[in-house]
């Protein structure tokens, strides 16, 4: 299945959307819910606020687009506010995972050590560090993709700038 595969309801990639949903479920359940000690961290508030504003804008954009009546202000917000919201959300996510690390290491949360009947081991602490490292190549790619999309989408409407 191509990463460009679409269902047709909204113009989003099924793979990218699935990745986003799974990463959010992971952060909420496997980090924030599972490590009670991080639930009061400011970093949780940071990513929740960023996600919330982003989704309000995204689904307003999709709704008005489906109704064929997209106000310029919503289009502008969709392709501009990510400049601040995306780094804000990513910072909150990374800081939350980082805050969870000592508790995961101490408790052995979700880790499986050898020997066991499956002859398999898993170190959740190391896994979280790998997740954090994965942000290094992924974040810039997605961020600059959105910058490119912003230029492409808003350059066509700048000359017709009007609030409907």
mmCIF file with all atom_site columns, C-alpha atoms in Angstrom:
data_model
loop_
_atom_site.group_PDB
_atom_site.id
_atom_site.type_symbol
_atom_site.label_atom_id
_atom_site.label_alt_id
_atom_site.label_comp_id
_atom_site.label_asym_id
_atom_site.label_entity_id
_atom_site.label_seq_id
_atom_site.pdbx_PDB_ins_code
_atom_site.Cartn_x
_atom_site.Cartn_y
_atom_site.Cartn_z
_atom_site.occupancy
_atom_site.B_iso_or_equiv
_atom_site.pdbx_formal_charge
_atom_site.auth_seq_id
_atom_site.auth_comp_id
_atom_site.auth_asym_id
_atom_site.auth_atom_id
_atom_site.pdbx_PDB_model_num
ATOM 1   C CA . UNK A 1 1   ? 0.000   0.000   0.000  1.00 0.00 ? 1   UNK A CA 1
ATOM 2   C CA . UNK A 1 2   ? 1.405   3.364   -1.029 1.00 0.00 ? 2   UNK A CA 1
ATOM 3   C CA . UNK A 1 3   ? 1.840   6.087   1.577  1.00 0.00 ? 3   UNK A CA 1
ATOM 4   C CA . UNK A 1 4   ? -0.275  8.226   -0.730 1.00 0.00 ? 4   UNK A CA 1
ATOM 5   C CA . UNK A 1 5   ? -3.262  5.892   -0.497 1.00 0.00 ? 5   UNK A CA 1
ATOM 6   C CA . UNK A 1 6   ? -6.391  7.780   0.469  1.00 0.00 ? 6   UNK A CA 1
ATOM 7   C CA . UNK A 1 7   ? -9.876  6.775   1.529  1.00 0.00 ? 7   UNK A CA 1
ATOM 8   C CA . UNK A 1 8   ? -11.468 9.882   0.016  1.00 0.00 ? 8   UNK A CA 1
ATOM 9   C CA . UNK A 1 9   ? -13.268 11.515  2.930  1.00 0.00 ? 9   UNK A CA 1
ATOM 10  C CA . UNK A 1 10  ? -10.423 13.962  3.568  1.00 0.00 ? 10  UNK A CA 1
ATOM 11  C CA . UNK A 1 11  ? -7.254  14.461  1.510  1.00 0.00 ? 11  UNK A CA 1
ATOM 12  C CA . UNK A 1 12  ? -4.898  12.817  3.993  1.00 0.00 ? 12  UNK A CA 1
ATOM 13  C CA . UNK A 1 13  ? -2.626  9.846   3.585  1.00 0.00 ? 13  UNK A CA 1
ATOM 14  C CA . UNK A 1 14  ? -3.950  6.763   5.379  1.00 0.00 ? 14  UNK A CA 1
ATOM 15  C CA . UNK A 1 15  ? -0.425  5.799   6.431  1.00 0.00 ? 15  UNK A CA 1
ATOM 16  C CA . UNK A 1 16  ? 0.491   9.239   7.782  1.00 0.00 ? 16  UNK A CA 1
ATOM 17  C CA . UNK A 1 17  ? -2.842  9.557   9.561  1.00 0.00 ? 17  UNK A CA 1
ATOM 18  C CA . UNK A 1 18  ? -2.454  6.067   11.057 1.00 0.00 ? 18  UNK A CA 1
ATOM 19  C CA . UNK A 1 19  ? 1.079   6.908   12.198 1.00 0.00 ? 19  UNK A CA 1
ATOM 20  C CA . UNK A 1 20  ? -0.158  10.095  13.859 1.00 0.00 ? 20  UNK A CA 1
ATOM 21  C CA . UNK A 1 21  ? -3.036  8.335   15.625 1.00 0.00 ? 21  UNK A CA 1
ATOM 22  C CA . UNK A 1 22  ? -0.806  5.478   16.811 1.00 0.00 ? 22  UNK A CA 1
ATOM 23  C CA . UNK A 1 23  ? 1.875   7.861   18.078 1.00 0.00 ? 23  UNK A CA 1
ATOM 24  C CA . UNK A 1 24  ? -0.725  9.801   20.036 1.00 0.00 ? 24  UNK A CA 1
ATOM 25  C CA . UNK A 1 25  ? -2.233  6.625   21.492 1.00 0.00 ? 25  UNK A CA 1
ATOM 26  C CA . UNK A 1 26  ? 1.293   5.526   22.408 1.00 0.00 ? 26  UNK A CA 1
ATOM 27  C CA . UNK A 1 27  ? 2.110   8.805   24.122 1.00 0.00 ? 27  UNK A CA 1
ATOM 28  C CA . UNK A 1 28  ? -1.179  8.936   26.008 1.00 0.00 ? 28  UNK A CA 1
ATOM 29  C CA . UNK A 1 29  ? -1.388  5.275   27.025 1.00 0.00 ? 29  UNK A CA 1
ATOM 30  C CA . UNK A 1 30  ? 2.140   3.836   27.012 1.00 0.00 ? 30  UNK A CA 1
ATOM 31  C CA . UNK A 1 31  ? 3.806   6.904   28.514 1.00 0.00 ? 31  UNK A CA 1
ATOM 32  C CA . UNK A 1 32  ? 1.424   9.326   30.241 1.00 0.00 ? 32  UNK A CA 1
ATOM 33  C CA . UNK A 1 33  ? -1.159  6.825   31.511 1.00 0.00 ? 33  UNK A CA 1
ATOM 34  C CA . UNK A 1 34  ? 1.368   4.122   32.354 1.00 0.00 ? 34  UNK A CA 1
ATOM 35  C CA . UNK A 1 35  ? 3.855   6.363   34.161 1.00 0.00 ? 35  UNK A CA 1
ATOM 36  C CA . UNK A 1 36  ? 1.669   8.137   36.713 1.00 0.00 ? 36  UNK A CA 1
ATOM 37  C CA . UNK A 1 37  ? 4.600   10.267  37.886 1.00 0.00 ? 37  UNK A CA 1
ATOM 38  C CA . UNK A 1 38  ? 4.656   12.270  34.623 1.00 0.00 ? 38  UNK A CA 1
ATOM 39  C CA . UNK A 1 39  ? 0.966   13.118  34.596 1.00 0.00 ? 39  UNK A CA 1
ATOM 40  C CA . UNK A 1 40  ? 1.513   16.381  36.474 1.00 0.00 ? 40  UNK A CA 1
ATOM 41  C CA . UNK A 1 41  ? 4.413   17.494  34.253 1.00 0.00 ? 41  UNK A CA 1
ATOM 42  C CA . UNK A 1 42  ? 3.963   20.786  32.375 1.00 0.00 ? 42  UNK A CA 1
ATOM 43  C CA . UNK A 1 43  ? 5.151   18.973  29.254 1.00 0.00 ? 43  UNK A CA 1
ATOM 44  C CA . UNK A 1 44  ? 1.898   16.971  29.178 1.00 0.00 ? 44  UNK A CA 1
ATOM 45  C CA . UNK A 1 45  ? -0.091  20.197  29.164 1.00 0.00 ? 45  UNK A CA 1
ATOM 46  C CA . UNK A 1 46  ? 2.182   21.481  26.387 1.00 0.00 ? 46  UNK A CA 1
ATOM 47  C CA . UNK A 1 47  ? 1.453   18.611  23.983 1.00 0.00 ? 47  UNK A CA 1
ATOM 48  C CA . UNK A 1 48  ? -2.238  18.376  24.906 1.00 0.00 ? 48  UNK A CA 1
ATOM 49  C CA . UNK A 1 49  ? -2.776  22.085  24.182 1.00 0.00 ? 49  UNK A CA 1
ATOM 50  C CA . UNK A 1 50  ? -0.846  21.837  20.897 1.00 0.00 ? 50  UNK A CA 1
ATOM 51  C CA . UNK A 1 51  ? -2.784  18.725  19.827 1.00 0.00 ? 51  UNK A CA 1
ATOM 52  C CA . UNK A 1 52  ? -6.132  20.252  20.807 1.00 0.00 ? 52  UNK A CA 1
ATOM 53  C CA . UNK A 1 53  ? -5.650  23.501  18.893 1.00 0.00 ? 53  UNK A CA 1
ATOM 54  C CA . UNK A 1 54  ? -4.267  21.590  15.916 1.00 0.00 ? 54  UNK A CA 1
ATOM 55  C CA . UNK A 1 55  ? -7.273  19.260  15.765 1.00 0.00 ? 55  UNK A CA 1
ATOM 56  C CA . UNK A 1 56  ? -9.802  22.079  16.131 1.00 0.00 ? 56  UNK A CA 1
ATOM 57  C CA . UNK A 1 57  ? -8.165  23.833  13.175 1.00 0.00 ? 57  UNK A CA 1
ATOM 58  C CA . UNK A 1 58  ? -7.735  20.620  11.140 1.00 0.00 ? 58  UNK A CA 1
ATOM 59  C CA . UNK A 1 59  ? -11.317 19.444  11.490 1.00 0.00 ? 59  UNK A CA 1
ATOM 60  C CA . UNK A 1 60  ? -12.743 22.926  10.946 1.00 0.00 ? 60  UNK A CA 1
ATOM 61  C CA . UNK A 1 61  ? -10.684 23.006  7.743  1.00 0.00 ? 61  UNK A CA 1
ATOM 62  C CA . UNK A 1 62  ? -11.977 19.580  6.653  1.00 0.00 ? 62  UNK A CA 1
ATOM 63  C CA . UNK A 1 63  ? -15.585 20.393  7.541  1.00 0.00 ? 63  UNK A CA 1
ATOM 64  C CA . UNK A 1 64  ? -15.671 23.689  5.666  1.00 0.00 ? 64  UNK A CA 1
ATOM 65  C CA . UNK A 1 65  ? -13.813 22.118  2.729  1.00 0.00 ? 65  UNK A CA 1
ATOM 66  C CA . UNK A 1 66  ? -16.398 19.331  2.495  1.00 0.00 ? 66  UNK A CA 1
ATOM 67  C CA . UNK A 1 67  ? -19.118 21.986  2.549  1.00 0.00 ? 67  UNK A CA 1
ATOM 68  C CA . UNK A 1 68  ? -17.307 23.842  -0.265 1.00 0.00 ? 68  UNK A CA 1
ATOM 69  C CA . UNK A 1 69  ? -17.195 26.985  1.854  1.00 0.00 ? 69  UNK A CA 1
ATOM 70  C CA . UNK A 1 70  ? -13.691 27.339  3.296  1.00 0.00 ? 70  UNK A CA 1
ATOM 71  C CA . UNK A 1 71  ? -13.065 30.722  4.945  1.00 0.00 ? 71  UNK A CA 1
ATOM 72  C CA . UNK A 1 72  ? -9.609  32.084  4.229  1.00 0.00 ? 72  UNK A CA 1
ATOM 73  C CA . UNK A 1 73  ? -8.961  32.527  7.969  1.00 0.00 ? 73  UNK A CA 1
ATOM 74  C CA . UNK A 1 74  ? -9.330  28.777  8.574  1.00 0.00 ? 74  UNK A CA 1
ATOM 75  C CA . UNK A 1 75  ? -7.132  27.950  5.572  1.00 0.00 ? 75  UNK A CA 1
ATOM 76  C CA . UNK A 1 76  ? -4.544  30.427  6.806  1.00 0.00 ? 76  UNK A CA 1
ATOM 77  C CA . UNK A 1 77  ? -4.677  28.987  10.362 1.00 0.00 ? 77  UNK A CA 1
ATOM 78  C CA . UNK A 1 78  ? -4.319  25.409  9.023  1.00 0.00 ? 78  UNK A CA 1
ATOM 79  C CA . UNK A 1 79  ? -1.186  26.297  7.065  1.00 0.00 ? 79  UNK A CA 1
ATOM 80  C CA . UNK A 1 80  ? 0.360   28.828  9.468  1.00 0.00 ? 80  UNK A CA 1
ATOM 81  C CA . UNK A 1 81  ? -0.242  27.998  13.131 1.00 0.00 ? 81  UNK A CA 1
ATOM 82  C CA . UNK A 1 82  ? 1.571   24.650  12.777 1.00 0.00 ? 82  UNK A CA 1
ATOM 83  C CA . UNK A 1 83  ? 4.766   26.754  12.660 1.00 0.00 ? 83  UNK A CA 1
ATOM 84  C CA . UNK A 1 84  ? 4.394   27.208  16.431 1.00 0.00 ? 84  UNK A CA 1
ATOM 85  C CA . UNK A 1 85  ? 2.073   24.323  17.363 1.00 0.00 ? 85  UNK A CA 1
ATOM 86  C CA . UNK A 1 86  ? 4.122   21.518  15.815 1.00 0.00 ? 86  UNK A CA 1
ATOM 87  C CA . UNK A 1 87  ? 7.376   22.319  17.672 1.00 0.00 ? 87  UNK A CA 1
ATOM 88  C CA . UNK A 1 88  ? 5.321   22.972  20.822 1.00 0.00 ? 88  UNK A CA 1
ATOM 89  C CA . UNK A 1 89  ? 3.668   19.544  20.598 1.00 0.00 ? 89  UNK A CA 1
ATOM 90  C CA . UNK A 1 90  ? 6.897   17.738  19.769 1.00 0.00 ? 90  UNK A CA 1
ATOM 91  C CA . UNK A 1 91  ? 8.684   19.477  22.653 1.00 0.00 ? 91  UNK A CA 1
ATOM 92  C CA . UNK A 1 92  ? 5.927   18.421  25.047 1.00 0.00 ? 92  UNK A CA 1
ATOM 93  C CA . UNK A 1 93  ? 6.047   14.852  23.757 1.00 0.00 ? 93  UNK A CA 1
ATOM 94  C CA . UNK A 1 94  ? 9.833   14.559  24.046 1.00 0.00 ? 94  UNK A CA 1
ATOM 95  C CA . UNK A 1 95  ? 9.948   16.197  27.486 1.00 0.00 ? 95  UNK A CA 1
ATOM 96  C CA . UNK A 1 96  ? 7.229   13.841  28.720 1.00 0.00 ? 96  UNK A CA 1
ATOM 97  C CA . UNK A 1 97  ? 9.049   10.757  27.462 1.00 0.00 ? 97  UNK A CA 1
ATOM 98  C CA . UNK A 1 98  ? 12.274  12.089  28.977 1.00 0.00 ? 98  UNK A CA 1
ATOM 99  C CA . UNK A 1 99  ? 10.536  12.648  32.335 1.00 0.00 ? 99  UNK A CA 1
ATOM 100 C CA . UNK A 1 100 ? 9.235   9.061   32.227 1.00 0.00 ? 100 UNK A CA 1
ATOM 101 C CA . UNK A 1 101 ? 12.649  7.473   31.662 1.00 0.00 ? 101 UNK A CA 1
ATOM 102 C CA . UNK A 1 102 ? 13.841  7.277   35.303 1.00 0.00 ? 102 UNK A CA 1
ATOM 103 C CA . UNK A 1 103 ? 10.541  5.733   36.415 1.00 0.00 ? 103 UNK A CA 1
ATOM 104 C CA . UNK A 1 104 ? 10.562  3.228   33.552 1.00 0.00 ? 104 UNK A CA 1
ATOM 105 C CA . UNK A 1 105 ? 14.158  2.247   34.314 1.00 0.00 ? 105 UNK A CA 1
ATOM 106 C CA . UNK A 1 106 ? 13.486  1.867   38.048 1.00 0.00 ? 106 UNK A CA 1
ATOM 107 C CA . UNK A 1 107 ? 10.253  -0.113  37.670 1.00 0.00 ? 107 UNK A CA 1
ATOM 108 C CA . UNK A 1 108 ? 11.174  -2.189  34.617 1.00 0.00 ? 108 UNK A CA 1
ATOM 109 C CA . UNK A 1 109 ? 7.813   -1.188  33.135 1.00 0.00 ? 109 UNK A CA 1
ATOM 110 C CA . UNK A 1 110 ? 6.848   -3.271  30.049 1.00 0.00 ? 110 UNK A CA 1
ATOM 111 C CA . UNK A 1 111 ? 10.336  -4.802  29.945 1.00 0.00 ? 111 UNK A CA 1
ATOM 112 C CA . UNK A 1 112 ? 10.863  -8.530  29.481 1.00 0.00 ? 112 UNK A CA 1
ATOM 113 C CA . UNK A 1 113 ? 14.144  -10.022 30.581 1.00 0.00 ? 113 UNK A CA 1
ATOM 114 C CA . UNK A 1 114 ? 15.827  -13.291 29.821 1.00 0.00 ? 114 UNK A CA 1
ATOM 115 C CA . UNK A 1 115 ? 15.606  -16.112 30.563 1.00 0.00 ? 115 UNK A CA 1
ATOM 116 C CA . UNK A 1 116 ? 11.985  -16.826 29.729 1.00 0.00 ? 116 UNK A CA 1
ATOM 117 C CA . UNK A 1 117 ? 10.117  -19.508 27.810 1.00 0.00 ? 117 UNK A CA 1
ATOM 118 C CA . UNK A 1 118 ? 9.972   -17.385 24.648 1.00 0.00 ? 118 UNK A CA 1
ATOM 119 C CA . UNK A 1 119 ? 13.730  -16.679 24.664 1.00 0.00 ? 119 UNK A CA 1
ATOM 120 C CA . UNK A 1 120 ? 12.914  -13.032 24.037 1.00 0.00 ? 120 UNK A CA 1
ATOM 121 C CA . UNK A 1 121 ? 13.821  -9.809  25.797 1.00 0.00 ? 121 UNK A CA 1
ATOM 122 C CA . UNK A 1 122 ? 12.535  -6.267  25.495 1.00 0.00 ? 122 UNK A CA 1
ATOM 123 C CA . UNK A 1 123 ? 13.840  -3.166  27.234 1.00 0.00 ? 123 UNK A CA 1
ATOM 124 C CA . UNK A 1 124 ? 11.126  -0.508  27.330 1.00 0.00 ? 124 UNK A CA 1
ATOM 125 C CA . UNK A 1 125 ? 13.608  2.084   28.626 1.00 0.00 ? 125 UNK A CA 1
ATOM 126 C CA . UNK A 1 126 ? 15.830  1.580   25.548 1.00 0.00 ? 126 UNK A CA 1
ATOM 127 C CA . UNK A 1 127 ? 12.735  1.543   23.335 1.00 0.00 ? 127 UNK A CA 1
ATOM 128 C CA . UNK A 1 128 ? 11.686  4.973   24.657 1.00 0.00 ? 128 UNK A CA 1
ATOM 129 C CA . UNK A 1 129 ? 15.161  6.322   23.957 1.00 0.00 ? 129 UNK A CA 1
ATOM 130 C CA . UNK A 1 130 ? 14.918  4.975   20.384 1.00 0.00 ? 130 UNK A CA 1
ATOM 131 C CA . UNK A 1 131 ? 11.518  6.662   20.019 1.00 0.00 ? 131 UNK A CA 1
ATOM 132 C CA . UNK A 1 132 ? 13.069  9.955   21.137 1.00 0.00 ? 132 UNK A CA 1
ATOM 133 C CA . UNK A 1 133 ? 15.978  9.533   18.690 1.00 0.00 ? 133 UNK A CA 1
ATOM 134 C CA . UNK A 1 134 ? 13.505  8.794   15.863 1.00 0.00 ? 134 UNK A CA 1
ATOM 135 C CA . UNK A 1 135 ? 12.209  12.357  16.176 1.00 0.00 ? 135 UNK A CA 1
ATOM 136 C CA . UNK A 1 136 ? 15.561  13.615  14.818 1.00 0.00 ? 136 UNK A CA 1
ATOM 137 C CA . UNK A 1 137 ? 15.003  12.451  11.211 1.00 0.00 ? 137 UNK A CA 1
ATOM 138 C CA . UNK A 1 138 ? 11.183  12.449  11.257 1.00 0.00 ? 138 UNK A CA 1
ATOM 139 C CA . UNK A 1 139 ? 10.378  15.900  12.697 1.00 0.00 ? 139 UNK A CA 1
ATOM 140 C CA . UNK A 1 140 ? 12.335  17.968  10.136 1.00 0.00 ? 140 UNK A CA 1
ATOM 141 C CA . UNK A 1 141 ? 10.875  15.954  7.239  1.00 0.00 ? 141 UNK A CA 1
ATOM 142 C CA . UNK A 1 142 ? 7.294   16.493  8.364  1.00 0.00 ? 142 UNK A CA 1
ATOM 143 C CA . UNK A 1 143 ? 7.868   20.110  9.384  1.00 0.00 ? 143 UNK A CA 1
ATOM 144 C CA . UNK A 1 144 ? 9.474   21.101  6.072  1.00 0.00 ? 144 UNK A CA 1
ATOM 145 C CA . UNK A 1 145 ? 6.769   19.207  4.194  1.00 0.00 ? 145 UNK A CA 1
ATOM 146 C CA . UNK A 1 146 ? 4.231   21.459  5.926  1.00 0.00 ? 146 UNK A CA 1
ATOM 147 C CA . UNK A 1 147 ? 6.323   24.562  5.103  1.00 0.00 ? 147 UNK A CA 1
ATOM 148 C CA . UNK A 1 148 ? 6.261   23.464  1.445  1.00 0.00 ? 148 UNK A CA 1
ATOM 149 C CA . UNK A 1 149 ? 2.494   22.845  1.627  1.00 0.00 ? 149 UNK A CA 1
ATOM 150 C CA . UNK A 1 150 ? 2.011   26.273  3.191  1.00 0.00 ? 150 UNK A CA 1
ATOM 151 C CA . UNK A 1 151 ? 3.869   27.990  0.342  1.00 0.00 ? 151 UNK A CA 1
ATOM 152 C CA . UNK A 1 152 ? 1.962   25.977  -2.247 1.00 0.00 ? 152 UNK A CA 1
ATOM 153 C CA . UNK A 1 153 ? -1.521  26.471  -0.757 1.00 0.00 ? 153 UNK A CA 1
ATOM 154 C CA . UNK A 1 154 ? -1.284  30.041  0.502  1.00 0.00 ? 154 UNK A CA 1
ATOM 155 C CA . UNK A 1 155 ? 0.577   31.450  -2.498 1.00 0.00 ? 155 UNK A CA 1
ATOM 156 C CA . UNK A 1 156 ? -2.477  30.638  -4.634 1.00 0.00 ? 156 UNK A CA 1
ATOM 157 C CA . UNK A 1 157 ? -4.821  32.442  -2.277 1.00 0.00 ? 157 UNK A CA 1
ATOM 158 C CA . UNK A 1 158 ? -2.653  35.416  -1.266 1.00 0.00 ? 158 UNK A CA 1
ATOM 159 C CA . UNK A 1 159 ? -3.652  37.241  -4.429 1.00 0.00 ? 159 UNK A CA 1
ATOM 160 C CA . UNK A 1 160 ? -7.322  36.524  -3.679 1.00 0.00 ? 160 UNK A CA 1
ATOM 161 C CA . UNK A 1 161 ? -7.008  37.186  0.036  1.00 0.00 ? 161 UNK A CA 1
ATOM 162 C CA . UNK A 1 162 ? -10.527 37.533  1.345  1.00 0.00 ? 162 UNK A CA 1
ATOM 163 C CA . UNK A 1 163 ? -12.412 36.447  4.404  1.00 0.00 ? 163 UNK A CA 1
ATOM 164 C CA . UNK A 1 164 ? -15.569 34.613  3.378  1.00 0.00 ? 164 UNK A CA 1
#
